[in-house]
Amino acid sequence: MTTLLALADLHAHYGDSHVLRGISLDIPAGVSFGLLGRNGMGKTTLIRTAMGYVRATAGTVAWSGRTVTGAPPERMARLGIGYVPEGRGIFANLSVRENLVMAARAGPDGARDWSLERVLATFPRLAERLGHGGQQLSGGEQQMLAIGRALLTNPRLLILDEATEGLAPHVVAEIWRTVAAIRSTGIATLIVDRNVRAVLAHTDRAAILEKGRVVLAGESAALTADSDALTRHLGV
Ligand SMILES: Nc1ncnc2c1ncn2[C@@H]1O[C@H](COP(=O)(O)OP(=O)(O)OP(=O)(O)O)[C@@H](O)[C@H]1O
Ligand SMILES: [Mg+2]
C-alpha cells in the first residue's frame, strides 16, 4: 500500500510553547485514520502543521514519498488533501451553489469522481438549498456544505476536524453515515472527533495524542477493546 501522508518526528511551537513534540504517523492510501486526545493535546495543530498553516520546527512531512515539509496549504490541497477545519470555513456571503462550484476541480491524478451532482446526491439537503446563502444554513447544513466542498476537490485524503461539533444528534448521525459512505469509496480519511467510540468505529487505525506526543497507536478495533487504555488516556 502506498503511504499518502507520512509525518516523521514532527515538532511545532506557538511562540515558546512546544506543542508538537515528535509526532510520527503514516496514513496509507485508502485507510481511515482516527486522531484522538483530550482537549488541547495537539490534534488540530498536527493537522495544521501537516497542511502548512503552522511551521514545523523540526521533522518532516511527506506526501506519496516526497518530502513537502513547509509547503503552503494551497500546494498541500493541490496534492490531494481536502481539509474541513474546525468551524467549517464556508463562505457565508455566497450561495450554496457558489460555494460548491468555486471549490470544484480535478484531483491530483485528473480524477473527477466527485461532481456537483454526486455531492448533491450525497447531501440531498444541500440540493434543496442551492440558492440559499451560507449564513442561512443550519449548523448541520453548513457542515455538509464544508464536506461537499472538500469532496469537490477530488482529494485522496479527506481531513475532518470536529465535524459533528455542536450539531443535534440526528444531524450527527447523518454526518457519520456520510463519513462511512465516503470511506467506502476508498478515499483515505483523517478524523478528529470528541466521540471516541464513533471515531474508532469509523476508522481502520487510530492514534492517541497526549501533550503533543503519540502515546498509543494501533488498529481501531484493538483500541476499542482496550477500555483500560481509553480510560487512562482519554477518560472515557
Ligand atoms: N494559535 C495558537 N496560539 C497559541 N497557542 C495555541 C494556538 N492554537 C492552539 N494553541 C495551544 O496549543 C495546544 C494544542 O492545541 P490544539 O488546538 O492543537 O489542540 P486540540 O487537541 O485540537 O484541542 P481541542 O480538542 O480543544 O480542539 C493547546 O495548549 C492550545 O491552547
Ligand atoms: Mg482541535
PDB file of C-alpha atoms and ligand atoms in Angstrom:
ATOM      1  CA  MET A   1       0.000   0.000   0.000  1.00  0.00           C
ATOM      2  CA  THR A   2       1.347   3.471  -0.842  1.00  0.00           C
ATOM      3  CA  THR A   3       1.706   5.822   2.062  1.00  0.00           C
ATOM      4  CA  LEU A   4      -0.049   9.085   1.301  1.00  0.00           C
ATOM      5  CA  LEU A   5       0.789  11.239   4.300  1.00  0.00           C
ATOM      6  CA  ALA A   6       3.832  10.469   6.446  1.00  0.00           C
ATOM      7  CA  LEU A   7       4.823  12.579   9.432  1.00  0.00           C
ATOM      8  CA  ALA A   8       8.229  11.841  10.939  1.00  0.00           C
ATOM      9  CA  ASP A   9       9.376  13.258  14.273  1.00  0.00           C
ATOM     10  CA  LEU A  10       7.304  16.383  13.678  1.00  0.00           C
ATOM     11  CA  HIS A  11       7.630  19.304  16.090  1.00  0.00           C
ATOM     12  CA  ALA A  12       5.757  22.612  16.226  1.00  0.00           C
ATOM     13  CA  HIS A  13       5.705  25.603  18.552  1.00  0.00           C
ATOM     14  CA  TYR A  14       3.427  28.545  19.245  1.00  0.00           C
ATOM     15  CA  GLY A  15       5.981  31.064  20.463  1.00  0.00           C
ATOM     16  CA  ASP A  16       7.727  29.422  23.421  1.00  0.00           C
ATOM     17  CA  SER A  17       5.064  26.770  23.771  1.00  0.00           C
ATOM     18  CA  HIS A  18       6.270  23.420  22.400  1.00  0.00           C
ATOM     19  CA  VAL A  19       3.006  21.908  21.173  1.00  0.00           C
ATOM     20  CA  LEU A  20       4.002  19.003  18.884  1.00  0.00           C
ATOM     21  CA  ARG A  21       6.856  17.019  20.429  1.00  0.00           C
ATOM     22  CA  GLY A  22       7.949  14.487  17.849  1.00  0.00           C
ATOM     23  CA  ILE A  23       4.918  13.077  16.080  1.00  0.00           C
ATOM     24  CA  SER A  24       5.379  10.161  13.685  1.00  0.00           C
ATOM     25  CA  LEU A  25       2.476   8.615  11.834  1.00  0.00           C
ATOM     26  CA  ASP A  26       1.657   7.238   8.388  1.00  0.00           C
ATOM     27  CA  ILE A  27      -1.640   7.262   6.540  1.00  0.00           C
ATOM     28  CA  PRO A  28      -1.649   4.770   3.643  1.00  0.00           C
ATOM     29  CA  ALA A  29      -3.897   5.250   0.606  1.00  0.00           C
ATOM     30  CA  GLY A  30      -7.473   4.262   1.330  1.00  0.00           C
ATOM     31  CA  VAL A  31      -7.001   3.975   5.083  1.00  0.00           C
ATOM     32  CA  SER A  32      -9.228   5.740   7.607  1.00  0.00           C
ATOM     33  CA  PHE A  33      -7.204   7.122  10.492  1.00  0.00           C
ATOM     34  CA  GLY A  34      -8.593   8.424  13.784  1.00  0.00           C
ATOM     35  CA  LEU A  35      -6.749  11.015  15.833  1.00  0.00           C
ATOM     36  CA  LEU A  36      -7.792  11.019  19.487  1.00  0.00           C
ATOM     37  CA  GLY A  37      -6.791  13.026  22.521  1.00  0.00           C
ATOM     38  CA  ARG A  38      -8.247  15.243  25.201  1.00  0.00           C
ATOM     39  CA  ASN A  39      -8.695  18.995  24.660  1.00  0.00           C
ATOM     40  CA  GLY A  40      -5.533  20.892  23.861  1.00  0.00           C
ATOM     41  CA  MET A  41      -3.339  17.832  23.219  1.00  0.00           C
ATOM     42  CA  GLY A  42      -2.344  18.994  19.733  1.00  0.00           C
ATOM     43  CA  LYS A  43      -4.776  17.334  17.297  1.00  0.00           C
ATOM     44  CA  THR A  44      -5.652  20.475  15.373  1.00  0.00           C
ATOM     45  CA  THR A  45      -2.050  21.671  15.470  1.00  0.00           C
ATOM     46  CA  LEU A  46      -0.901  18.360  13.989  1.00  0.00           C
ATOM     47  CA  ILE A  47      -3.339  18.817  11.107  1.00  0.00           C
ATOM     48  CA  ARG A  48      -2.422  22.482  10.642  1.00  0.00           C
ATOM     49  CA  THR A  49       1.270  21.656  10.627  1.00  0.00           C
ATOM     50  CA  ALA A  50       0.812  18.833   8.120  1.00  0.00           C
ATOM     51  CA  MET A  51      -1.196  21.231   5.926  1.00  0.00           C
ATOM     52  CA  GLY A  52       1.389  24.001   6.108  1.00  0.00           C
ATOM     53  CA  TYR A  53      -0.622  26.516   8.152  1.00  0.00           C
ATOM     54  CA  VAL A  54       1.770  26.114  11.096  1.00  0.00           C
ATOM     55  CA  ARG A  55       5.521  25.912  10.571  1.00  0.00           C
ATOM     56  CA  ALA A  56       7.202  22.639  11.551  1.00  0.00           C
ATOM     57  CA  THR A  57      10.147  23.473  13.798  1.00  0.00           C
ATOM     58  CA  ALA A  58      11.684  20.017  13.243  1.00  0.00           C
ATOM     59  CA  GLY A  59      10.840  16.766  11.479  1.00  0.00           C
ATOM     60  CA  THR A  60       9.305  16.104   8.096  1.00  0.00           C
ATOM     61  CA  VAL A  61       6.018  15.940   6.272  1.00  0.00           C
ATOM     62  CA  ALA A  62       5.962  13.678   3.213  1.00  0.00           C
ATOM     63  CA  TRP A  63       3.266  13.058   0.630  1.00  0.00           C
ATOM     64  CA  SER A  64       3.402   9.947  -1.570  1.00  0.00           C
ATOM     65  CA  GLY A  65       7.057   9.528  -0.669  1.00  0.00           C
ATOM     66  CA  ARG A  66       8.107  13.128  -1.451  1.00  0.00           C
ATOM     67  CA  THR A  67       9.198  15.478   1.307  1.00  0.00           C
ATOM     68  CA  VAL A  68       6.921  18.513   1.358  1.00  0.00           C
ATOM     69  CA  THR A  69       7.744  19.983   4.768  1.00  0.00           C
ATOM     70  CA  GLY A  70       6.892  23.687   4.764  1.00  0.00           C
ATOM     71  CA  ALA A  71       4.796  23.539   1.590  1.00  0.00           C
ATOM     72  CA  PRO A  72       1.949  26.081   1.775  1.00  0.00           C
ATOM     73  CA  PRO A  73      -1.665  24.924   2.300  1.00  0.00           C
ATOM     74  CA  GLU A  74      -2.623  25.594  -1.316  1.00  0.00           C
ATOM     75  CA  ARG A  75       0.085  23.184  -2.504  1.00  0.00           C
ATOM     76  CA  MET A  76      -0.998  20.511   0.008  1.00  0.00           C
ATOM     77  CA  ALA A  77      -4.568  20.893  -1.237  1.00  0.00           C
ATOM     78  CA  ARG A  78      -3.437  20.529  -4.864  1.00  0.00           C
ATOM     79  CA  LEU A  79      -1.506  17.401  -3.938  1.00  0.00           C
ATOM     80  CA  GLY A  80      -4.804  15.852  -2.890  1.00  0.00           C
ATOM     81  CA  ILE A  81      -5.760  16.780   0.669  1.00  0.00           C
ATOM     82  CA  GLY A  82      -9.281  18.002   1.341  1.00  0.00           C
ATOM     83  CA  TYR A  83      -9.383  19.749   4.716  1.00  0.00           C
ATOM     84  CA  VAL A  84     -12.575  20.588   6.608  1.00  0.00           C
ATOM     85  CA  PRO A  85     -11.333  22.696   9.516  1.00  0.00           C
ATOM     86  CA  GLU A  86     -12.904  23.161  12.935  1.00  0.00           C
ATOM     87  CA  GLY A  87     -15.500  25.873  12.406  1.00  0.00           C
ATOM     88  CA  ARG A  88     -16.201  24.797   8.796  1.00  0.00           C
ATOM     89  CA  GLY A  89     -14.755  27.695   6.790  1.00  0.00           C
ATOM     90  CA  ILE A  90     -17.549  28.157   4.283  1.00  0.00           C
ATOM     91  CA  PHE A  91     -18.263  31.472   2.546  1.00  0.00           C
ATOM     92  CA  ALA A  92     -21.302  32.877   4.327  1.00  0.00           C
ATOM     93  CA  ASN A  93     -21.985  35.562   1.722  1.00  0.00           C
ATOM     94  CA  LEU A  94     -22.029  33.111  -1.201  1.00  0.00           C
ATOM     95  CA  SER A  95     -24.861  30.747  -2.103  1.00  0.00           C
ATOM     96  CA  VAL A  96     -24.621  27.009  -1.563  1.00  0.00           C
ATOM     97  CA  ARG A  97     -24.167  26.534  -5.315  1.00  0.00           C
ATOM     98  CA  GLU A  98     -21.407  29.173  -5.488  1.00  0.00           C
ATOM     99  CA  ASN A  99     -19.613  27.644  -2.514  1.00  0.00           C
ATOM    100  CA  LEU A 100     -19.625  24.263  -4.229  1.00  0.00           C
ATOM    101  CA  VAL A 101     -18.830  25.366  -7.771  1.00  0.00           C
ATOM    102  CA  MET A 102     -15.868  27.514  -6.759  1.00  0.00           C
ATOM    103  CA  ALA A 103     -14.291  24.555  -4.946  1.00  0.00           C
ATOM    104  CA  ALA A 104     -14.671  22.068  -7.809  1.00  0.00           C
ATOM    105  CA  ARG A 105     -11.602  20.824  -9.619  1.00  0.00           C
ATOM    106  CA  ALA A 106      -9.998  17.607 -10.822  1.00  0.00           C
ATOM    107  CA  GLY A 107      -7.958  15.599  -8.327  1.00  0.00           C
ATOM    108  CA  PRO A 108      -4.157  15.345  -8.469  1.00  0.00           C
ATOM    109  CA  ASP A 109      -4.386  12.374 -10.832  1.00  0.00           C
ATOM    110  CA  GLY A 110      -7.023  14.070 -13.010  1.00  0.00           C
ATOM    111  CA  ALA A 111      -9.856  12.204 -11.276  1.00  0.00           C
ATOM    112  CA  ARG A 112     -13.289  13.805 -11.416  1.00  0.00           C
ATOM    113  CA  ASP A 113     -15.082  11.222  -9.299  1.00  0.00           C
ATOM    114  CA  TRP A 114     -16.878  13.879  -7.296  1.00  0.00           C
ATOM    115  CA  SER A 115     -19.108  16.121  -9.393  1.00  0.00           C
ATOM    116  CA  LEU A 116     -21.659  18.668  -8.194  1.00  0.00           C
ATOM    117  CA  GLU A 117     -24.383  16.114  -8.986  1.00  0.00           C
ATOM    118  CA  ARG A 118     -22.751  13.428  -6.864  1.00  0.00           C
ATOM    119  CA  VAL A 119     -22.276  15.776  -3.918  1.00  0.00           C
ATOM    120  CA  LEU A 120     -25.923  16.836  -4.159  1.00  0.00           C
ATOM    121  CA  ALA A 121     -26.985  13.188  -4.296  1.00  0.00           C
ATOM    122  CA  THR A 122     -24.893  12.548  -1.167  1.00  0.00           C
ATOM    123  CA  PHE A 123     -26.349  15.590   0.622  1.00  0.00           C
ATOM    124  CA  PRO A 124     -29.964  15.990  -0.569  1.00  0.00           C
ATOM    125  CA  ARG A 125     -30.431  18.811   1.955  1.00  0.00           C
ATOM    126  CA  LEU A 126     -27.915  20.884   0.018  1.00  0.00           C
ATOM    127  CA  ALA A 127     -29.756  20.171  -3.224  1.00  0.00           C
ATOM    128  CA  GLU A 128     -32.870  21.735  -1.676  1.00  0.00           C
ATOM    129  CA  ARG A 129     -30.939  24.845  -0.667  1.00  0.00           C
ATOM    130  CA  LEU A 130     -28.735  25.591  -3.673  1.00  0.00           C
ATOM    131  CA  GLY A 131     -29.825  29.221  -3.870  1.00  0.00           C
ATOM    132  CA  HIS A 132     -29.580  29.910  -0.131  1.00  0.00           C
ATOM    133  CA  GLY A 133     -26.729  31.942   1.292  1.00  0.00           C
ATOM    134  CA  GLY A 134     -24.195  30.166   3.505  1.00  0.00           C
ATOM    135  CA  GLN A 135     -25.397  32.185   6.505  1.00  0.00           C
ATOM    136  CA  GLN A 136     -28.990  30.925   6.049  1.00  0.00           C
ATOM    137  CA  LEU A 137     -27.980  27.313   6.637  1.00  0.00           C
ATOM    138  CA  SER A 138     -28.300  25.363   9.854  1.00  0.00           C
ATOM    139  CA  GLY A 139     -25.101  24.171  11.524  1.00  0.00           C
ATOM    140  CA  GLY A 140     -25.562  20.692  10.077  1.00  0.00           C
ATOM    141  CA  GLU A 141     -26.132  22.054   6.580  1.00  0.00           C
ATOM    142  CA  GLN A 142     -23.024  24.224   6.873  1.00  0.00           C
ATOM    143  CA  GLN A 143     -21.034  21.152   7.850  1.00  0.00           C
ATOM    144  CA  MET A 144     -22.410  19.208   4.896  1.00  0.00           C
ATOM    145  CA  LEU A 145     -21.518  22.130   2.630  1.00  0.00           C
ATOM    146  CA  ALA A 146     -17.967  22.177   4.021  1.00  0.00           C
ATOM    147  CA  ILE A 147     -17.584  18.428   3.415  1.00  0.00           C
ATOM    148  CA  GLY A 148     -19.160  18.737  -0.037  1.00  0.00           C
ATOM    149  CA  ARG A 149     -16.685  21.497  -0.937  1.00  0.00           C
ATOM    150  CA  ALA A 150     -13.776  19.327   0.153  1.00  0.00           C
ATOM    151  CA  LEU A 151     -15.062  16.339  -1.868  1.00  0.00           C
ATOM    152  CA  LEU A 152     -15.364  18.505  -4.990  1.00  0.00           C
ATOM    153  CA  THR A 153     -11.590  18.962  -4.941  1.00  0.00           C
ATOM    154  CA  ASN A 154     -11.424  15.172  -5.552  1.00  0.00           C
ATOM    155  CA  PRO A 155      -8.979  14.559  -2.698  1.00  0.00           C
ATOM    156  CA  ARG A 156      -7.089  11.378  -1.950  1.00  0.00           C
ATOM    157  CA  LEU A 157      -7.175  12.212   1.761  1.00  0.00           C
ATOM    158  CA  LEU A 158     -10.081  13.954   3.487  1.00  0.00           C
ATOM    159  CA  ILE A 159      -9.377  15.547   6.882  1.00  0.00           C
ATOM    160  CA  LEU A 160     -12.340  16.214   9.183  1.00  0.00           C
ATOM    161  CA  ASP A 161     -11.642  18.146  12.396  1.00  0.00           C
ATOM    162  CA  GLU A 162     -14.611  18.076  14.803  1.00  0.00           C
ATOM    163  CA  ALA A 163     -17.162  17.708  12.017  1.00  0.00           C
ATOM    164  CA  THR A 164     -20.002  16.929  14.435  1.00  0.00           C
ATOM    165  CA  GLU A 165     -19.316  19.681  16.961  1.00  0.00           C
ATOM    166  CA  GLY A 166     -22.414  21.479  18.181  1.00  0.00           C
ATOM    167  CA  LEU A 167     -24.855  19.535  15.998  1.00  0.00           C
ATOM    168  CA  ALA A 168     -28.138  17.900  17.011  1.00  0.00           C
ATOM    169  CA  PRO A 169     -27.974  14.106  17.495  1.00  0.00           C
ATOM    170  CA  HIS A 170     -29.897  13.250  14.305  1.00  0.00           C
ATOM    171  CA  VAL A 171     -27.572  15.523  12.285  1.00  0.00           C
ATOM    172  CA  VAL A 172     -24.532  13.966  13.944  1.00  0.00           C
ATOM    173  CA  ALA A 173     -25.824  10.547  12.894  1.00  0.00           C
ATOM    174  CA  GLU A 174     -26.231  11.819   9.325  1.00  0.00           C
ATOM    175  CA  ILE A 175     -22.632  13.128   9.285  1.00  0.00           C
ATOM    176  CA  TRP A 176     -21.320   9.742  10.474  1.00  0.00           C
ATOM    177  CA  ARG A 177     -23.368   7.965   7.787  1.00  0.00           C
ATOM    178  CA  THR A 178     -21.760  10.241   5.225  1.00  0.00           C
ATOM    179  CA  VAL A 179     -18.300   9.569   6.662  1.00  0.00           C
ATOM    180  CA  ALA A 180     -18.965   5.840   6.263  1.00  0.00           C
ATOM    181  CA  ALA A 181     -20.129   6.366   2.666  1.00  0.00           C
ATOM    182  CA  ILE A 182     -17.018   8.409   1.832  1.00  0.00           C
ATOM    183  CA  ARG A 183     -14.795   5.793   3.446  1.00  0.00           C
ATOM    184  CA  SER A 184     -16.372   3.064   1.335  1.00  0.00           C
ATOM    185  CA  THR A 185     -15.355   4.928  -1.841  1.00  0.00           C
ATOM    186  CA  GLY A 186     -11.707   4.343  -0.932  1.00  0.00           C
ATOM    187  CA  ILE A 187     -10.734   7.925  -0.031  1.00  0.00           C
ATOM    188  CA  ALA A 188      -8.336   7.945   2.921  1.00  0.00           C
ATOM    189  CA  THR A 189      -9.628   9.928   5.897  1.00  0.00           C
ATOM    190  CA  LEU A 190      -8.132  11.572   8.960  1.00  0.00           C
ATOM    191  CA  ILE A 191     -10.848  12.054  11.541  1.00  0.00           C
ATOM    192  CA  VAL A 192     -10.824  14.048  14.769  1.00  0.00           C
ATOM    193  CA  ASP A 193     -13.968  13.945  16.891  1.00  0.00           C
ATOM    194  CA  ARG A 194     -14.923  14.093  20.546  1.00  0.00           C
ATOM    195  CA  ASN A 195     -16.894  10.863  20.282  1.00  0.00           C
ATOM    196  CA  VAL A 196     -14.095   8.332  20.779  1.00  0.00           C
ATOM    197  CA  ARG A 197     -16.240   5.264  20.111  1.00  0.00           C
ATOM    198  CA  ALA A 198     -17.617   6.745  16.882  1.00  0.00           C
ATOM    199  CA  VAL A 199     -14.100   7.602  15.679  1.00  0.00           C
ATOM    200  CA  LEU A 200     -12.908   4.064  16.378  1.00  0.00           C
ATOM    201  CA  ALA A 201     -15.986   2.588  14.690  1.00  0.00           C
ATOM    202  CA  HIS A 202     -15.356   4.617  11.519  1.00  0.00           C
ATOM    203  CA  THR A 203     -11.603   4.138  11.173  1.00  0.00           C
ATOM    204  CA  ASP A 204      -9.086   1.354  10.464  1.00  0.00           C
ATOM    205  CA  ARG A 205      -6.332   2.743  12.676  1.00  0.00           C
ATOM    206  CA  ALA A 206      -6.030   5.373  15.332  1.00  0.00           C
ATOM    207  CA  ALA A 207      -3.517   7.217  17.465  1.00  0.00           C
ATOM    208  CA  ILE A 208      -3.952   8.888  20.833  1.00  0.00           C
ATOM    209  CA  LEU A 209      -2.126  12.182  21.449  1.00  0.00           C
ATOM    210  CA  GLU A 210      -1.077  13.395  24.855  1.00  0.00           C
ATOM    211  CA  LYS A 211       0.786  16.698  25.177  1.00  0.00           C
ATOM    212  CA  GLY A 212       1.979  16.616  21.601  1.00  0.00           C
ATOM    213  CA  ARG A 213       3.141  13.013  21.566  1.00  0.00           C
ATOM    214  CA  VAL A 214       1.576   9.787  20.292  1.00  0.00           C
ATOM    215  CA  VAL A 215       1.106   7.697  23.428  1.00  0.00           C
ATOM    216  CA  LEU A 216      -0.777   4.820  21.828  1.00  0.00           C
ATOM    217  CA  ALA A 217      -1.475   3.787  18.230  1.00  0.00           C
ATOM    218  CA  GLY A 218      -2.913   0.724  16.605  1.00  0.00           C
ATOM    219  CA  GLU A 219      -5.850  -0.911  14.902  1.00  0.00           C
ATOM    220  CA  SER A 220      -9.075   0.848  15.825  1.00  0.00           C
ATOM    221  CA  ALA A 221     -10.758  -2.468  16.646  1.00  0.00           C
ATOM    222  CA  ALA A 222      -7.995  -3.333  19.116  1.00  0.00           C
ATOM    223  CA  LEU A 223      -8.203   0.111  20.734  1.00  0.00           C
ATOM    224  CA  THR A 224     -11.983  -0.228  21.043  1.00  0.00           C
ATOM    225  CA  ALA A 225     -11.461  -3.420  23.013  1.00  0.00           C
ATOM    226  CA  ASP A 226      -8.820  -1.841  25.286  1.00  0.00           C
ATOM    227  CA  SER A 227     -11.134   0.034  27.620  1.00  0.00           C
ATOM    228  CA  ASP A 228      -8.376   0.453  30.221  1.00  0.00           C
ATOM    229  CA  ALA A 229      -6.244   2.402  27.745  1.00  0.00           C
ATOM    230  CA  LEU A 230      -9.212   4.510  26.633  1.00  0.00           C
ATOM    231  CA  THR A 231      -9.975   5.382  30.236  1.00  0.00           C
ATOM    232  CA  ARG A 232      -6.343   6.105  31.062  1.00  0.00           C
ATOM    233  CA  HIS A 233      -5.603   8.336  28.069  1.00  0.00           C
ATOM    234  CA  LEU A 234      -8.997   9.746  27.165  1.00  0.00           C
ATOM    235  CA  GLY A 235     -11.099   9.485  30.294  1.00  0.00           C
ATOM    236  CA  VAL A 236     -13.887   7.559  28.553  1.00  0.00           C
TER     237      VAL A 236
HETATM  238  N1  LIG B   1      -2.903  29.837  17.675  1.00  0.00           N
HETATM  239  C1  LIG B   1      -2.424  29.416  18.852  1.00  0.00           C
HETATM  240  N2  LIG B   1      -1.547  30.159  19.572  1.00  0.00           N
HETATM  241  C2  LIG B   1      -1.059  29.728  20.754  1.00  0.00           C
HETATM  242  N3  LIG B   1      -1.369  28.546  21.325  1.00  0.00           N
HETATM  243  C3  LIG B   1      -2.236  27.763  20.653  1.00  0.00           C
HETATM  244  C4  LIG B   1      -2.809  28.148  19.397  1.00  0.00           C
HETATM  245  N4  LIG B   1      -3.642  27.149  18.971  1.00  0.00           N
HETATM  246  C5  LIG B   1      -3.578  26.192  19.930  1.00  0.00           C
HETATM  247  N5  LIG B   1      -2.741  26.560  20.939  1.00  0.00           N
HETATM  248  C6  LIG B   1      -2.408  25.741  22.096  1.00  0.00           C
HETATM  249  O1  LIG B   1      -1.717  24.590  21.621  1.00  0.00           O
HETATM  250  C7  LIG B   1      -2.138  23.428  22.330  1.00  0.00           C
HETATM  251  C8  LIG B   1      -2.716  22.409  21.342  1.00  0.00           C
HETATM  252  O2  LIG B   1      -3.903  22.951  20.790  1.00  0.00           O
HETATM  253  P1  LIG B   1      -4.727  22.211  19.667  1.00  0.00           P
HETATM  254  O3  LIG B   1      -5.785  23.176  19.207  1.00  0.00           O
HETATM  255  O4  LIG B   1      -3.819  21.655  18.658  1.00  0.00           O
HETATM  256  O5  LIG B   1      -5.381  21.018  20.493  1.00  0.00           O
HETATM  257  P2  LIG B   1      -6.575  20.039  20.135  1.00  0.00           P
HETATM  258  O6  LIG B   1      -6.112  18.683  20.521  1.00  0.00           O
HETATM  259  O7  LIG B   1      -7.039  20.254  18.757  1.00  0.00           O
HETATM  260  O8  LIG B   1      -7.696  20.503  21.179  1.00  0.00           O
HETATM  261  P3  LIG B   1      -9.310  20.569  21.045  1.00  0.00           P
HETATM  262  O9  LIG B   1      -9.786  19.197  21.369  1.00  0.00           O
HETATM  263  O10 LIG B   1      -9.683  21.556  22.102  1.00  0.00           O
HETATM  264  O11 LIG B   1      -9.666  21.023  19.671  1.00  0.00           O
HETATM  265  C9  LIG B   1      -3.127  23.909  23.386  1.00  0.00           C
HETATM  266  O12 LIG B   1      -2.426  24.092  24.573  1.00  0.00           O
HETATM  267  C10 LIG B   1      -3.622  25.215  22.829  1.00  0.00           C
HETATM  268  O13 LIG B   1      -4.007  26.072  23.868  1.00  0.00           O
HETATM  269 MG    MG B   2      -8.805  20.890  17.925  1.00  0.00          MG
END
